[in-house]
PDB file of C-alpha atoms in Angstrom:
ATOM      1  CA  MET A   1       0.057  -0.095   0.262  1.00 84.00           C
ATOM      2  CA  ASN A   2       1.655   3.179  -0.668  1.00 89.00           C
ATOM      3  CA  ARG A   3       1.008   7.017   0.699  1.00 89.00           C
ATOM      4  CA  LYS A   4      -1.706   8.012  -2.070  1.00 92.00           C
ATOM      5  CA  GLU A   5      -3.831   4.299  -0.961  1.00 94.00           C
ATOM      6  CA  GLU A   6      -3.239   5.374   2.871  1.00 95.00           C
ATOM      7  CA  VAL A   7      -4.825   8.652   2.784  1.00 95.00           C
ATOM      8  CA  ALA A   8      -7.362   7.461   0.729  1.00 96.00           C
ATOM      9  CA  CYS A   9      -7.845   4.784   3.457  1.00 97.00           C
ATOM     10  CA  ILE A  10      -7.892   7.964   6.226  1.00 97.00           C
ATOM     11  CA  GLU A  11     -10.070   9.767   4.376  1.00 97.00           C
ATOM     12  CA  GLU A  12     -12.601   7.224   3.881  1.00 98.00           C
ATOM     13  CA  TYR A  13     -12.351   6.127   7.677  1.00 98.00           C
ATOM     14  CA  VAL A  14     -13.160  10.002   8.684  1.00 97.00           C
ATOM     15  CA  ARG A  15     -15.957   9.590   6.121  1.00 97.00           C
ATOM     16  CA  VAL A  16     -17.719   6.797   7.399  1.00 97.00           C
ATOM     17  CA  TYR A  17     -16.701   8.123  11.357  1.00 97.00           C
ATOM     18  CA  ASN A  18     -18.601  11.558  10.569  1.00 97.00           C
ATOM     19  CA  SER A  19     -21.467   9.089   9.315  1.00 96.00           C
ATOM     20  CA  PHE A  20     -21.638   6.959  12.104  1.00 96.00           C
ATOM     21  CA  ASP A  21     -20.816   4.076  10.093  1.00 97.00           C
ATOM     22  CA  ILE A  22     -19.268   1.391  12.641  1.00 97.00           C
ATOM     23  CA  LYS A  23     -19.505  -0.898  10.246  1.00 97.00           C
ATOM     24  CA  GLY A  24     -17.666   0.849   7.689  1.00 97.00           C
ATOM     25  CA  MET A  25     -14.955   1.874   9.766  1.00 97.00           C
ATOM     26  CA  VAL A  26     -14.594  -1.503  11.195  1.00 97.00           C
ATOM     27  CA  GLU A  27     -13.855  -3.435   7.299  1.00 97.00           C
ATOM     28  CA  LEU A  28     -11.252  -0.333   7.122  1.00 98.00           C
ATOM     29  CA  LEU A  29      -9.097  -2.405  10.254  1.00 98.00           C
ATOM     30  CA  HIS A  30      -6.743  -4.570  10.262  1.00 98.00           C
ATOM     31  CA  PRO A  31      -7.647  -7.853  12.772  1.00 97.00           C
ATOM     32  CA  ASP A  32      -5.074  -6.765  15.370  1.00 97.00           C
ATOM     33  CA  ILE A  33      -5.995  -2.906  15.712  1.00 98.00           C
ATOM     34  CA  VAL A  34      -4.747  -1.152  18.293  1.00 98.00           C
ATOM     35  CA  PHE A  35      -6.854   2.360  19.353  1.00 97.00           C
ATOM     36  CA  ARG A  36      -5.696   4.726  21.891  1.00 97.00           C
ATOM     37  CA  ASN A  37      -6.680   8.006  22.886  1.00 95.00           C
ATOM     38  CA  VAL A  38      -4.252   9.977  24.672  1.00 96.00           C
ATOM     39  CA  ALA A  39      -5.713  13.347  27.159  1.00 90.00           C
ATOM     40  CA  ASN A  40      -3.063  15.502  27.799  1.00 89.00           C
ATOM     41  CA  GLY A  41      -0.315  13.281  27.115  1.00 90.00           C
ATOM     42  CA  GLU A  42      -2.112  10.376  29.228  1.00 94.00           C
ATOM     43  CA  VAL A  43      -3.707   7.243  27.754  1.00 96.00           C
ATOM     44  CA  THR A  44      -6.915   7.266  28.636  1.00 94.00           C
ATOM     45  CA  ILE A  45      -8.473   4.557  26.879  1.00 95.00           C
ATOM     46  CA  GLU A  46      -6.937   1.556  24.723  1.00 97.00           C
ATOM     47  CA  THR A  47      -7.783  -1.556  22.848  1.00 97.00           C
ATOM     48  CA  HIS A  48      -6.825  -4.705  21.479  1.00 98.00           C
ATOM     49  CA  GLY A  49      -8.565  -6.284  17.920  1.00 98.00           C
ATOM     50  CA  ILE A  50     -11.766  -5.704  16.341  1.00 96.00           C
ATOM     51  CA  GLU A  51     -14.383  -6.476  18.650  1.00 97.00           C
ATOM     52  CA  PRO A  52     -13.179  -3.952  21.859  1.00 97.00           C
ATOM     53  CA  PHE A  53     -12.599  -1.602  19.244  1.00 97.00           C
ATOM     54  CA  GLN A  54     -15.926  -2.017  17.448  1.00 97.00           C
ATOM     55  CA  GLN A  55     -17.632  -2.000  21.496  1.00 97.00           C
ATOM     56  CA  LEU A  56     -15.996   1.196  21.895  1.00 96.00           C
ATOM     57  CA  ALA A  57     -17.112   2.891  18.563  1.00 96.00           C
ATOM     58  CA  GLN A  58     -20.730   2.264  18.795  1.00 96.00           C
ATOM     59  CA  GLN A  59     -20.677   3.208  23.263  1.00 94.00           C
ATOM     60  CA  SER A  60     -18.461   6.460  21.711  1.00 93.00           C
ATOM     61  CA  ALA A  61     -21.417   7.056  18.701  1.00 93.00           C
ATOM     62  CA  GLY A  62     -24.257   7.168  21.462  1.00 93.00           C
ATOM     63  CA  LEU A  63     -22.793   9.828  23.173  1.00 94.00           C
ATOM     64  CA  PHE A  64     -23.409  12.009  20.222  1.00 95.00           C
ATOM     65  CA  SER A  65     -26.835  13.191  18.298  1.00 95.00           C
ATOM     66  CA  SER A  66     -23.943  14.823  15.290  1.00 96.00           C
ATOM     67  CA  ARG A  67     -20.056  14.863  14.859  1.00 95.00           C
ATOM     68  CA  ARG A  68     -17.843  15.886  12.688  1.00 97.00           C
ATOM     69  CA  GLN A  69     -14.262  15.651  12.012  1.00 96.00           C
ATOM     70  CA  THR A  70     -12.356  17.584   9.660  1.00 97.00           C
ATOM     71  CA  ILE A  71      -8.894  16.590   8.178  1.00 97.00           C
ATOM     72  CA  LEU A  72      -6.687  19.594   8.356  1.00 96.00           C
ATOM     73  CA  GLN A  73      -3.382  18.226   7.527  1.00 96.00           C
ATOM     74  CA  TYR A  74      -1.174  15.000   6.778  1.00 95.00           C
ATOM     75  CA  ILE A  75       2.286  14.820   8.222  1.00 93.00           C
ATOM     76  CA  GLU A  76       4.319  11.728   7.401  1.00 88.00           C
ATOM     77  CA  SER A  77       6.112  10.464  10.804  1.00 81.00           C
ATOM     78  CA  ASP A  78       8.235   7.867  10.951  1.00 81.00           C
ATOM     79  CA  GLY A  79       6.229   5.086   8.776  1.00 83.00           C
ATOM     80  CA  ARG A  80       3.315   6.753  10.192  1.00 94.00           C
ATOM     81  CA  ILE A  81       0.719   9.347   8.914  1.00 96.00           C
ATOM     82  CA  GLU A  82      -0.130  12.143  11.463  1.00 96.00           C
ATOM     83  CA  VAL A  83      -3.521  13.532  10.815  1.00 97.00           C
ATOM     84  CA  ASP A  84      -4.325  17.117  12.135  1.00 97.00           C
ATOM     85  CA  ILE A  85      -7.777  16.769  12.965  1.00 97.00           C
ATOM     86  CA  GLY A  86     -10.614  19.875  14.115  1.00 96.00           C
ATOM     87  CA  TYR A  87     -13.170  18.201  15.436  1.00 96.00           C
ATOM     88  CA  GLU A  88     -16.806  18.975  16.640  1.00 97.00           C
ATOM     89  CA  GLY A  89     -19.973  17.465  18.027  1.00 95.00           C
ATOM     90  CA  THR A  90     -23.336  17.499  19.685  1.00 96.00           C
ATOM     91  CA  LEU A  91     -23.619  15.787  23.132  1.00 95.00           C
ATOM     92  CA  ALA A  92     -27.171  13.394  22.705  1.00 95.00           C
ATOM     93  CA  VAL A  93     -26.484  12.894  26.420  1.00 95.00           C
ATOM     94  CA  ASP A  94     -25.239  14.301  29.720  1.00 94.00           C
ATOM     95  CA  ILE A  95     -21.832  13.495  30.313  1.00 91.00           C
ATOM     96  CA  PRO A  96     -20.266  13.213  34.088  1.00 88.00           C
ATOM     97  CA  THR A  97     -17.302  16.435  32.970  1.00 86.00           C
ATOM     98  CA  GLY A  98     -20.675  18.250  33.380  1.00 91.00           C
ATOM     99  CA  LEU A  99     -21.658  18.909  30.053  1.00 93.00           C
ATOM    100  CA  LYS A 100     -25.486  18.378  28.686  1.00 96.00           C
ATOM    101  CA  ALA A 101     -27.085  16.593  26.112  1.00 96.00           C
ATOM    102  CA  GLY A 102     -27.520  19.878  23.677  1.00 95.00           C
ATOM    103  CA  ASP A 103     -24.268  21.088  24.221  1.00 96.00           C
ATOM    104  CA  LYS A 104     -21.615  21.569  21.342  1.00 97.00           C
ATOM    105  CA  ILE A 105     -17.774  20.189  21.812  1.00 94.00           C
ATOM    106  CA  GLN A 106     -15.508  21.305  19.460  1.00 95.00           C
ATOM    107  CA  LEU A 107     -11.579  20.816  19.538  1.00 92.00           C
ATOM    108  CA  THR A 108      -8.435  19.986  17.185  1.00 94.00           C
ATOM    109  CA  GLY A 109      -5.934  17.384  17.596  1.00 94.00           C
ATOM    110  CA  LYS A 110      -4.267  14.935  15.769  1.00 96.00           C
ATOM    111  CA  SER A 111      -4.952  10.987  15.439  1.00 97.00           C
ATOM    112  CA  ILE A 112      -1.825   8.717  14.012  1.00 97.00           C
ATOM    113  CA  PHE A 113      -2.408   5.855  12.083  1.00 98.00           C
ATOM    114  CA  ALA A 114      -0.360   3.136  11.252  1.00 97.00           C
ATOM    115  CA  PHE A 115      -1.092   0.195   8.646  1.00 96.00           C
ATOM    116  CA  THR A 116      -0.441  -3.594   8.073  1.00 96.00           C
ATOM    117  CA  ASN A 117      -1.444  -5.512   4.958  1.00 94.00           C
ATOM    118  CA  GLY A 118      -3.526  -2.923   3.453  1.00 93.00           C
ATOM    119  CA  LYS A 119      -5.414  -2.011   7.115  1.00 97.00           C
ATOM    120  CA  ILE A 120      -5.628   0.734   9.247  1.00 98.00           C
ATOM    121  CA  SER A 121      -3.239  -1.372  12.690  1.00 98.00           C
ATOM    122  CA  SER A 122      -2.990   1.174  14.906  1.00 98.00           C
ATOM    123  CA  ILE A 123      -4.863   4.282  15.414  1.00 98.00           C
ATOM    124  CA  GLU A 124      -3.798   6.942  17.942  1.00 97.00           C
ATOM    125  CA  ASP A 125      -6.108  10.061  19.067  1.00 95.00           C
ATOM    126  CA  HIS A 126      -4.365  12.576  20.932  1.00 94.00           C
ATOM    127  CA  SER A 127      -6.685  15.675  21.990  1.00 88.00           C
TER     128      SER A 127
END
């Protein structure tokens, strides 16, 4: 898989993510997918394998009535692709941080993707 194909895969992942298409997301993943969410330099969530990733994706989708990631920039780094991301979402439920259903969230961060055998094998979301 060349860089152009990897970028196309990332763009498809973001497209299906934005449309809440969990099945579409999973189809792009390597069976041994590793997902990490990193907030303020600390890993807050980590999954290994398709099943735990899918469960987390379904749980996360339920938190939002709408959500949208926007790709701002690509950076190649050590065989991986870093993607600067703009994110906005509207909460569907109240969450423990004090935010309420209907509140809007906007932030920027980055996602780092790695590939194995033509599939996404690692995603690290940093905020």
